[in-house]
Coordinates of C-alpha atoms in Angstrom, one line a residue:
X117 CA -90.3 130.3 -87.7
X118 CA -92.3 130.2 -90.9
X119 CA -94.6 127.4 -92.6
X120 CA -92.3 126.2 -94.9
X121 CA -89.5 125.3 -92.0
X122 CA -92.7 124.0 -89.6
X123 CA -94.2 121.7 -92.4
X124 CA -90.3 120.2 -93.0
X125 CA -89.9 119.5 -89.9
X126 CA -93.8 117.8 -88.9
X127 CA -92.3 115.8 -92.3
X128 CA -89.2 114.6 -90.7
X129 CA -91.2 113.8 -87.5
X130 CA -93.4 112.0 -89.3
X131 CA -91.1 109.9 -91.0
X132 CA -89.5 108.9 -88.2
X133 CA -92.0 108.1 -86.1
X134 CA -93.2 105.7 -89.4
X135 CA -89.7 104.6 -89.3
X136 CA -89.9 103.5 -85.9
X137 CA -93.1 102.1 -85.9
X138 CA -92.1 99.6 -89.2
X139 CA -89.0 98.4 -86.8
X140 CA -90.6 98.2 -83.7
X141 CA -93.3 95.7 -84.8
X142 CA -91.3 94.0 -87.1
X143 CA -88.0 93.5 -84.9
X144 CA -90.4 92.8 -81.8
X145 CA -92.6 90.4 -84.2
X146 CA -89.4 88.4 -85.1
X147 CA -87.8 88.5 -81.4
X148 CA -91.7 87.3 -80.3
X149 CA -90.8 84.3 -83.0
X150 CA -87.5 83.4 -82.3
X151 CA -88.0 83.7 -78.0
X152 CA -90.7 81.0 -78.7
X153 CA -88.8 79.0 -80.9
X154 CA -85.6 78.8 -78.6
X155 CA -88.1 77.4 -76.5
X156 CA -89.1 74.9 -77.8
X157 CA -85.6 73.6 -78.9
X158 CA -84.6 74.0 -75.7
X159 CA -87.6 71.8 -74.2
X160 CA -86.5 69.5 -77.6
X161 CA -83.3 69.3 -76.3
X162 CA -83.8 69.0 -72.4
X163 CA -86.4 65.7 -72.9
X164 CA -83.9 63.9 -75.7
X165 CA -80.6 64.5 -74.8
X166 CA -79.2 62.4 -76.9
X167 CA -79.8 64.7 -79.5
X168 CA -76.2 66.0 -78.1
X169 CA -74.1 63.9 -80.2
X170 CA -75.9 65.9 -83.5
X171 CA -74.4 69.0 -82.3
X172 CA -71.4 68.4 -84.5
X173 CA -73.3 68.5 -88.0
X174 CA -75.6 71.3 -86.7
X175 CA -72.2 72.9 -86.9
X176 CA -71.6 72.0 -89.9
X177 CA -74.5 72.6 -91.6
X178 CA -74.1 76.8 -89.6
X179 CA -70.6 77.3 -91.1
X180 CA -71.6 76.4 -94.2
X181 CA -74.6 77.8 -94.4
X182 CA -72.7 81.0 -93.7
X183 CA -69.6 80.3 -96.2
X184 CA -71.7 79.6 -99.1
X185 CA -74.3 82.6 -98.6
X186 CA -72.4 85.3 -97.2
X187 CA -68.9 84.8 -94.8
X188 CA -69.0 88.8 -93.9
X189 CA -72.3 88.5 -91.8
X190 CA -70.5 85.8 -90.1
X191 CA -69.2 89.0 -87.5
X192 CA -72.4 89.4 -86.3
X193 CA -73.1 92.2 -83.5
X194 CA -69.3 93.3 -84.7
X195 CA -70.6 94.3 -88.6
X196 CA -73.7 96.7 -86.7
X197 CA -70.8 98.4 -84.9
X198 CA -68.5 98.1 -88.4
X199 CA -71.2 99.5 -90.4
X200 CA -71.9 102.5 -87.8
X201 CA -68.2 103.7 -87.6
X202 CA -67.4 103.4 -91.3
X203 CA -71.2 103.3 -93.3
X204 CA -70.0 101.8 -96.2
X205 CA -72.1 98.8 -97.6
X206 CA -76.3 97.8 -96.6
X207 CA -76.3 95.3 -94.1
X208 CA -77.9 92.2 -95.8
X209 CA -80.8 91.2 -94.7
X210 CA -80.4 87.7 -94.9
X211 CA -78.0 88.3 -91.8
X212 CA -81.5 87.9 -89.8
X213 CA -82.8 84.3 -91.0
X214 CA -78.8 83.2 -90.6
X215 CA -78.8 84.0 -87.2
X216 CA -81.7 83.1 -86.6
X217 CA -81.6 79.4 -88.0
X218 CA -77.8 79.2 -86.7
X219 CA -78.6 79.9 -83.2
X220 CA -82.1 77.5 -82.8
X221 CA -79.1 74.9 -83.8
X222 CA -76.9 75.9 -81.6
X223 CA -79.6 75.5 -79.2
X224 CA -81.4 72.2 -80.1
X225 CA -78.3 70.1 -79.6
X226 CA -76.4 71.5 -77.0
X227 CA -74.1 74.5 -77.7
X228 CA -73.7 77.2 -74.8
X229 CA -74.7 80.6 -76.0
X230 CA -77.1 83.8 -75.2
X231 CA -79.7 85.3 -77.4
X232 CA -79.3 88.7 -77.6
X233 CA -76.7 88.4 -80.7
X234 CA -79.4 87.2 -82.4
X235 CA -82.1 89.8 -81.8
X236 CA -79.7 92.6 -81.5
X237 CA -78.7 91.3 -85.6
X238 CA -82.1 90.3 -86.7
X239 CA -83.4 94.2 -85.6
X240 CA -80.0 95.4 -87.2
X241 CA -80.9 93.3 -90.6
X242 CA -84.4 94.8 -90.7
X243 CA -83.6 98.2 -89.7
X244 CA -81.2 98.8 -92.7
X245 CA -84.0 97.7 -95.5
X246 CA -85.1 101.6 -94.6
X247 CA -82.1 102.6 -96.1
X248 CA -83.1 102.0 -99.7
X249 CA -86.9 102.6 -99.3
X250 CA -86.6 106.0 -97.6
X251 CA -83.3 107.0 -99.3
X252 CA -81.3 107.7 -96.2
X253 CA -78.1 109.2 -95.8
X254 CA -75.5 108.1 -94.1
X255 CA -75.9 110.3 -91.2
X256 CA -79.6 108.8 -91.3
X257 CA -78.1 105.1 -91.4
X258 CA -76.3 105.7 -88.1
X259 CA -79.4 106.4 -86.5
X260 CA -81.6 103.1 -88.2
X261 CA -78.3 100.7 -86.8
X262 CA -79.0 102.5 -83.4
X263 CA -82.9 101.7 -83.9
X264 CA -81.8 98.2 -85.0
X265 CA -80.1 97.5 -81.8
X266 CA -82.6 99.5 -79.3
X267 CA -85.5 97.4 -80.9
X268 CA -84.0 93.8 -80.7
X269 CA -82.4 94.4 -77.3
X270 CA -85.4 95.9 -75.5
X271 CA -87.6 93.2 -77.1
X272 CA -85.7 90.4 -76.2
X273 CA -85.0 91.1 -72.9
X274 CA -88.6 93.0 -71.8
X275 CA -86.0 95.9 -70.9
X276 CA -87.2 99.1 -73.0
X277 CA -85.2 101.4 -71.0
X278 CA -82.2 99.5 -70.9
X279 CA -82.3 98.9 -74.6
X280 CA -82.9 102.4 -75.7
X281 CA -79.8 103.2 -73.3
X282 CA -77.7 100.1 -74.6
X283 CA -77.9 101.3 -78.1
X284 CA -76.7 104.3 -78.2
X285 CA -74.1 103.3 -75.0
X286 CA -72.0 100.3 -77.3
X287 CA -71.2 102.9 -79.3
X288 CA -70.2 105.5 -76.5
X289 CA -72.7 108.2 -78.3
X290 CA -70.3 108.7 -80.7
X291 CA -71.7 111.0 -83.5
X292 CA -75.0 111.0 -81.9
X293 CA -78.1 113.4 -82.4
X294 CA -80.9 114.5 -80.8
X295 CA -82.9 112.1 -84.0
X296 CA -81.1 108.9 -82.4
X297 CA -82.1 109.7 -78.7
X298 CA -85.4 110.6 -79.1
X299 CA -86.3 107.5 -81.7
X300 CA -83.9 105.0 -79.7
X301 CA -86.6 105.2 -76.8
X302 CA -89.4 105.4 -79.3
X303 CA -88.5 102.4 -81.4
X304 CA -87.6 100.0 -77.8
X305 CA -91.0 100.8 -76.4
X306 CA -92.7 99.9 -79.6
X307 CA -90.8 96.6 -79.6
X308 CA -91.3 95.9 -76.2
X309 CA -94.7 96.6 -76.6
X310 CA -94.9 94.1 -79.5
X311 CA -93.7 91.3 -77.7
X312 CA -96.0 91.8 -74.9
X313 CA -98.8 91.7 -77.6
X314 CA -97.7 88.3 -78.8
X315 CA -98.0 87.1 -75.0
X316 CA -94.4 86.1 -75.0
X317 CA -93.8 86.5 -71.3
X318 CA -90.0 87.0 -70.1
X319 CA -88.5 85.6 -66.7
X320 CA -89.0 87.6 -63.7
X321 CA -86.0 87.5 -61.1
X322 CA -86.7 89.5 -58.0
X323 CA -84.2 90.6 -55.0
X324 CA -86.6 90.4 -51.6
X325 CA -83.8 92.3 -49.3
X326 CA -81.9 95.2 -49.7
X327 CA -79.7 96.0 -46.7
X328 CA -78.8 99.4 -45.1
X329 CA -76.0 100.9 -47.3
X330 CA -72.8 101.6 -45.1
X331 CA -69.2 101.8 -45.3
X332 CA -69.2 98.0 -44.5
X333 CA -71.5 97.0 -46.9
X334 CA -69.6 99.5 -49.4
X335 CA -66.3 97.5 -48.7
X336 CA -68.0 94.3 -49.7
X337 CA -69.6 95.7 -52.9
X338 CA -66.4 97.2 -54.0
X339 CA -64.4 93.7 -53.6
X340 CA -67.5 91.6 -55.3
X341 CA -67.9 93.9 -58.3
X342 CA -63.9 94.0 -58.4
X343 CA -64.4 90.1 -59.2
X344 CA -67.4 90.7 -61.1
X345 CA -65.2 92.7 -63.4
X346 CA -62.2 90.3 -63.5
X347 CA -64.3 87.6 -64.6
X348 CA -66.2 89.8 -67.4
X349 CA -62.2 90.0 -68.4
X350 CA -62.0 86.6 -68.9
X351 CA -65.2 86.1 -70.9
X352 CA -64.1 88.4 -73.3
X353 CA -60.5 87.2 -73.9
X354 CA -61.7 83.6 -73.6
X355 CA -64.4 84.0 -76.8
X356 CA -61.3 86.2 -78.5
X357 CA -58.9 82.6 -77.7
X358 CA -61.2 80.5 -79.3
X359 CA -61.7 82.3 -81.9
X360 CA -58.5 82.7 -83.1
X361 CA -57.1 79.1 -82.1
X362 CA -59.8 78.1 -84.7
X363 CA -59.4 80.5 -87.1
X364 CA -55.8 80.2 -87.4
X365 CA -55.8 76.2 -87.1
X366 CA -58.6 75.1 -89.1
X367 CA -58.3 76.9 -92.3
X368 CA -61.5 75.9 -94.1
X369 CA -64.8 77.8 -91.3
X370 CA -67.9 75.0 -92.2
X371 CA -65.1 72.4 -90.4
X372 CA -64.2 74.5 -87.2
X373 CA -68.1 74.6 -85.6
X374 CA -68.2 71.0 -87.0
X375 CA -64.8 70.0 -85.0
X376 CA -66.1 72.5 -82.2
X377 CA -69.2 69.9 -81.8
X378 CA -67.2 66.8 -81.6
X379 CA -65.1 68.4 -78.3
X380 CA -68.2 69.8 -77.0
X381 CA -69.8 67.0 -77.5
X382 CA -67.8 64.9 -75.8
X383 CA -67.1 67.2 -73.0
X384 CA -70.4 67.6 -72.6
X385 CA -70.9 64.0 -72.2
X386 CA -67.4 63.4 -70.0
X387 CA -68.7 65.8 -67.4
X388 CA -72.5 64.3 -67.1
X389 CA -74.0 66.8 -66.9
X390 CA -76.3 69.3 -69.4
X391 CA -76.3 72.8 -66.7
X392 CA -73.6 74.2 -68.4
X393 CA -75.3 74.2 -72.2
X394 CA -78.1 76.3 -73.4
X395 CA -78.7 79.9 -72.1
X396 CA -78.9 78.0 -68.5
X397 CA -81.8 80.1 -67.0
X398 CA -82.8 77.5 -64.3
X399 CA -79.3 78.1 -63.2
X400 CA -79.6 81.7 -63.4
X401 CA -83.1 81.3 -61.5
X402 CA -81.6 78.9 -59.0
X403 CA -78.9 81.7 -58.3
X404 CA -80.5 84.1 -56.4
X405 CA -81.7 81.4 -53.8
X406 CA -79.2 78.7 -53.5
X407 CA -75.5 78.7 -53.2
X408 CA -73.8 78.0 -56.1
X409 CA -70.3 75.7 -56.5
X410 CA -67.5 78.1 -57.1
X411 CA -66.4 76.7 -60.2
X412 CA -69.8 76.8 -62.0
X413 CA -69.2 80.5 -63.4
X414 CA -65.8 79.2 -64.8
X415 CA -67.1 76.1 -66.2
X416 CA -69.7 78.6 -68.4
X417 CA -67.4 80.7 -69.5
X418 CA -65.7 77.8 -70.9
X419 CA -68.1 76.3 -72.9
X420 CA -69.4 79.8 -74.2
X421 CA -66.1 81.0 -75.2
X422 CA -65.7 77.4 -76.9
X423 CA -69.3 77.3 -78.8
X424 CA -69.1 80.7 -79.9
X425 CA -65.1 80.4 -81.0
X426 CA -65.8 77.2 -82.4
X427 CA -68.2 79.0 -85.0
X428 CA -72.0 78.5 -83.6
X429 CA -74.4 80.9 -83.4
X430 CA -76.1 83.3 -80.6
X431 CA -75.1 85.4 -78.3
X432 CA -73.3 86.2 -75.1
X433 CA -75.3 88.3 -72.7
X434 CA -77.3 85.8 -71.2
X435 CA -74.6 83.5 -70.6
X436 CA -72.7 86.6 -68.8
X437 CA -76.0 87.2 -66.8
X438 CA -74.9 83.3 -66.2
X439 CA -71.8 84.3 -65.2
X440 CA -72.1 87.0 -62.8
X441 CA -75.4 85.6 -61.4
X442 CA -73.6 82.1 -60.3
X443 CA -70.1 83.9 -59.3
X444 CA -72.4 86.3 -56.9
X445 CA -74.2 83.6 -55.5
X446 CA -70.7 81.6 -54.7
X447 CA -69.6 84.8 -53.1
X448 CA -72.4 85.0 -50.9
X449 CA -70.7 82.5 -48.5
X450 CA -68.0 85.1 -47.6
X451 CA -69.8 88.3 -48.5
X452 CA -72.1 89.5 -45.7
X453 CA -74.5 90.8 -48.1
X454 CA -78.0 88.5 -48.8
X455 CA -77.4 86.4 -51.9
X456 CA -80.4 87.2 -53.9
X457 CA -78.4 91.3 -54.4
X458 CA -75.3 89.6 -54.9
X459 CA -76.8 87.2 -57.6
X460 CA -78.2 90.5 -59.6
X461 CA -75.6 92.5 -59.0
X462 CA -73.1 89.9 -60.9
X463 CA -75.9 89.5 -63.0
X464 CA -75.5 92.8 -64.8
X465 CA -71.9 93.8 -63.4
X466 CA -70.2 91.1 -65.7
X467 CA -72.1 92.4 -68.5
X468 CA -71.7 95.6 -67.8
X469 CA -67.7 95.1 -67.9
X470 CA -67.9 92.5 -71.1
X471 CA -69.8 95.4 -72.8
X472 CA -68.7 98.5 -71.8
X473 CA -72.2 99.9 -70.6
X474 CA -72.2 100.6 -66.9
X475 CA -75.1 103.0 -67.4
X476 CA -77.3 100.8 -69.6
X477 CA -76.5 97.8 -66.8
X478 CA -77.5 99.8 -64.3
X479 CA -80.9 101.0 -65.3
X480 CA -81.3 96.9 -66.4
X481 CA -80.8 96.0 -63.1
X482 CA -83.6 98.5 -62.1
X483 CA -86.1 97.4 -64.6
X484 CA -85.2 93.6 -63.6
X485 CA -84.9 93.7 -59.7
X486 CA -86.6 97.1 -59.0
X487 CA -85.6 100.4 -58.0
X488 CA -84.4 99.7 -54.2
X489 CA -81.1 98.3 -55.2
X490 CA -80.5 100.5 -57.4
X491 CA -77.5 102.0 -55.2
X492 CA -75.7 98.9 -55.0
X493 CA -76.4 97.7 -58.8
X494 CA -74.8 101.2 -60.2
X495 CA -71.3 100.8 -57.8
X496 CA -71.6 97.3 -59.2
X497 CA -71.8 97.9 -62.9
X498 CA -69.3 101.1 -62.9
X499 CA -66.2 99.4 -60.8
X500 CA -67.0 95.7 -63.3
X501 CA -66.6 98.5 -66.2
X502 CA -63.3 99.5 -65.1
X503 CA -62.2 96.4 -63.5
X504 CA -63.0 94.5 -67.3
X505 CA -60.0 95.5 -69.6
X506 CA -60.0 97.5 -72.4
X507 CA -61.2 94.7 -74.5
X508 CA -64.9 93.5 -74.8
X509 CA -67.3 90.7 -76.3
X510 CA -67.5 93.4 -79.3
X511 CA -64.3 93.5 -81.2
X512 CA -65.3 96.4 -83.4
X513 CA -66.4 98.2 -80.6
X514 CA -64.6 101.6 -79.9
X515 CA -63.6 101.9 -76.4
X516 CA -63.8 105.7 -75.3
X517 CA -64.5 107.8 -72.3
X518 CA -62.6 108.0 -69.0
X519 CA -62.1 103.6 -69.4
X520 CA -59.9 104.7 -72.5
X521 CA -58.0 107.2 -70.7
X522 CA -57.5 104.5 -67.7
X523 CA -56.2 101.8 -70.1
X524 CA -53.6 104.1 -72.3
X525 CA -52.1 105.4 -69.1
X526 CA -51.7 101.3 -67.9
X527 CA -50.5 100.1 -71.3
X528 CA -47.8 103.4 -71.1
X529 CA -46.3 101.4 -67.9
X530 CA -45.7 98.2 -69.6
X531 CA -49.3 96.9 -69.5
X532 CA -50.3 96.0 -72.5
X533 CA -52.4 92.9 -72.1
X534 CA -55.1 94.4 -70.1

């Protein structure tokens, strides 16, 4: 190898390394801001609750914040995976402060959604001003809309691995390099490691037993993550319902999040009780300790498939850690396995089926409950995955791999809503 080929590539290192260093800190930097700002909201909203019956002109004011400045950005997570597929035009960066005003809305007066939209499109927004100041390629873009999503993933959830995984897994490693492996894992560390220097801490869920692994206990696994994967099914279709009941019925988008508040509103206020709103962390807390009703898991994926159809703003992982962490603890009064493994195991099972990542899931479940129930977390996350339908949260996402070979092969024999 001569100099000249050595010093190109020590250039191209360098560069990206600099690359991932500017969106590390600054997609960490903005997750640190907007974890501490959904906090406060949420503590806003939790002493005045009241504050409920606003929810209907928050809405109003999102949808037409986003029809006057820019209706495309309005697809969120779905524009990253648009924009990877098909590089056609920059992401705009004013896709970050959107989403990041529209969901501390959302939040403050009482709309059910997750967070991770939010960071996962603020890193996205960030990542692609590179584009223009390094002159990149399109080839080269792919790889910044991976870093965009490692970055605001890993930082938002304190799960580097999981989000350098995540990344590159949405998209199934389709037109991958050795670039977007190496720097995915470089830029989620330096976000992580971002957050933790703003002192933002993250909640810490822990499962205390982990039982001997046996055919029994492998019978039970398989029937719960069956369920786990059933109910990521109806997450999906349920945000995909709302959606398009609201698309196709109001025609004018500022009116349907401000329509969407009235119902919620008033549901929220028919049903007395605030549990289902939010991201509902005390509840996912609560799950791994106390048995949950079996209709709380159904009662969230209601009112998230509502907010977010309706037109408000976040995203939908939490509320599927929601999901599968309150439909595990439910099961634990006729599953012989201790509640606090089924409780994670739903936890990242349903998102593992919603989102088509059984590998990124599982190593999540690692970094979150530790390594010893590791075994039960993958089976879990891979039979949710195949369990979930061939359609996810992500519309734009491409469904590949041995889960698109499962689903043709079922929509041959007459299938085809699955």
């Amino acid at each position: 190898m001569n100099f000249e080929k050595i010093k190109q590539i020590m250039l191209i290192t360098l560069k990206w390394t600099f690359i991932c260093c500017l969106i590390g800190i600054f997609s960490g930097s903005a997750s640190a801001f907007f974890l501490v700002s959904l906090e406060f909201v949420t503590q806003v909203r939790n002493h005045n609750n009241w504050i409920i019956w606003f929810l209907p002109f928050g809405g109003l004011l999102i949808g037409y914040g986003y029809f006057y400045f820019d209706s495309k950005i309005a697809k969120g997570n779905n524009l990253l995976l648009e924009e990877y597929n098909k590089p056609e035009k920059k992401i705009p960066f004013l896709m970050a402060p959107l989403v990041l005003l529209g969901t501390l809305i959302t939040h403050l007066f009482g709309g059910s959604a997750g967070r991770e939209g939010t960071a996962v499109q603020m890193g996205g927004a960030i990542a692609d001003l590179c584009t223009n100041i390094f002159r990149l390629n399109h080839a080269e873009r792919r790889t910044l809309i991976i870093l965009g999503i490692s970055a605001g993933f890993a930082s938002v959830f304190g799960t580097p691995l999981a989000g350098a995984i995540f990344a590159l897994e949405v998209i199934f490693f389709y037109k991958i390099n050795f670039r977007s492996i190496v720097c995915s894992f470089l830029v989620a560390y330096i976000a992580y490691f971002t957050v933790e220097f703003w002192e933002i801490k993250h909640t810490h869920y822990s499962i205390p037993a982990v039982p001997e692994m046996n055919f029994t206990a492998i019978f039970w696994i398989l029937i719960a993550s069956i369920l786990f994967g059933l109910a990521a099914l109806l997450f999906a279709r349920s945000t995909h319902f709302w959606g398009k009941l609201f698309s196709t019925t109001i025609k004018y988008p500022p009116l349907r999040p401000f329509i969407g508040g009235i119902i919620l509103s008033l549901s929220i206020y028919l049903i007395g009780t605030t549990k289902y709103i939010g991201l509902g962390v005390p509840m996912i807390v609560d799950a791994f300790s106390i048995h949950n009703a079996p209709y709380d898991f159904l009662l969230k994926i209601l009112f998230t498939g509502f907010t977010l159809g309706a037109g408000f703003k976040g995203g939908e992982v939490t509320p599927l850690f929601f999901v599968g962490a309150t439909l595990g603890s439910a099961l634990s009064v006729i599953v012989p396995l201790p509640i606090a493994l089924l409780a994670g195991m739903g936890f990242v099972a349903v998102f593992s089926g919603a989102t088509h990542t059984p590998i990124a899931c599982t190593v999540m479940g690692m970094e979150l409950f530790g390594i010893e129930s590791g075994v039960f977390i993958g089976i879990a996350c891979i039979i949710a995955y195949f369990f979930s339908g061939s359609i996810g949260i992500y519309k734009s996402q491409i469904v590949r791999g041995p889960k698109s070979i499962l689903y043709q092969s079922i929509r041959k024999k007459g299938l085809k809503y699955l």
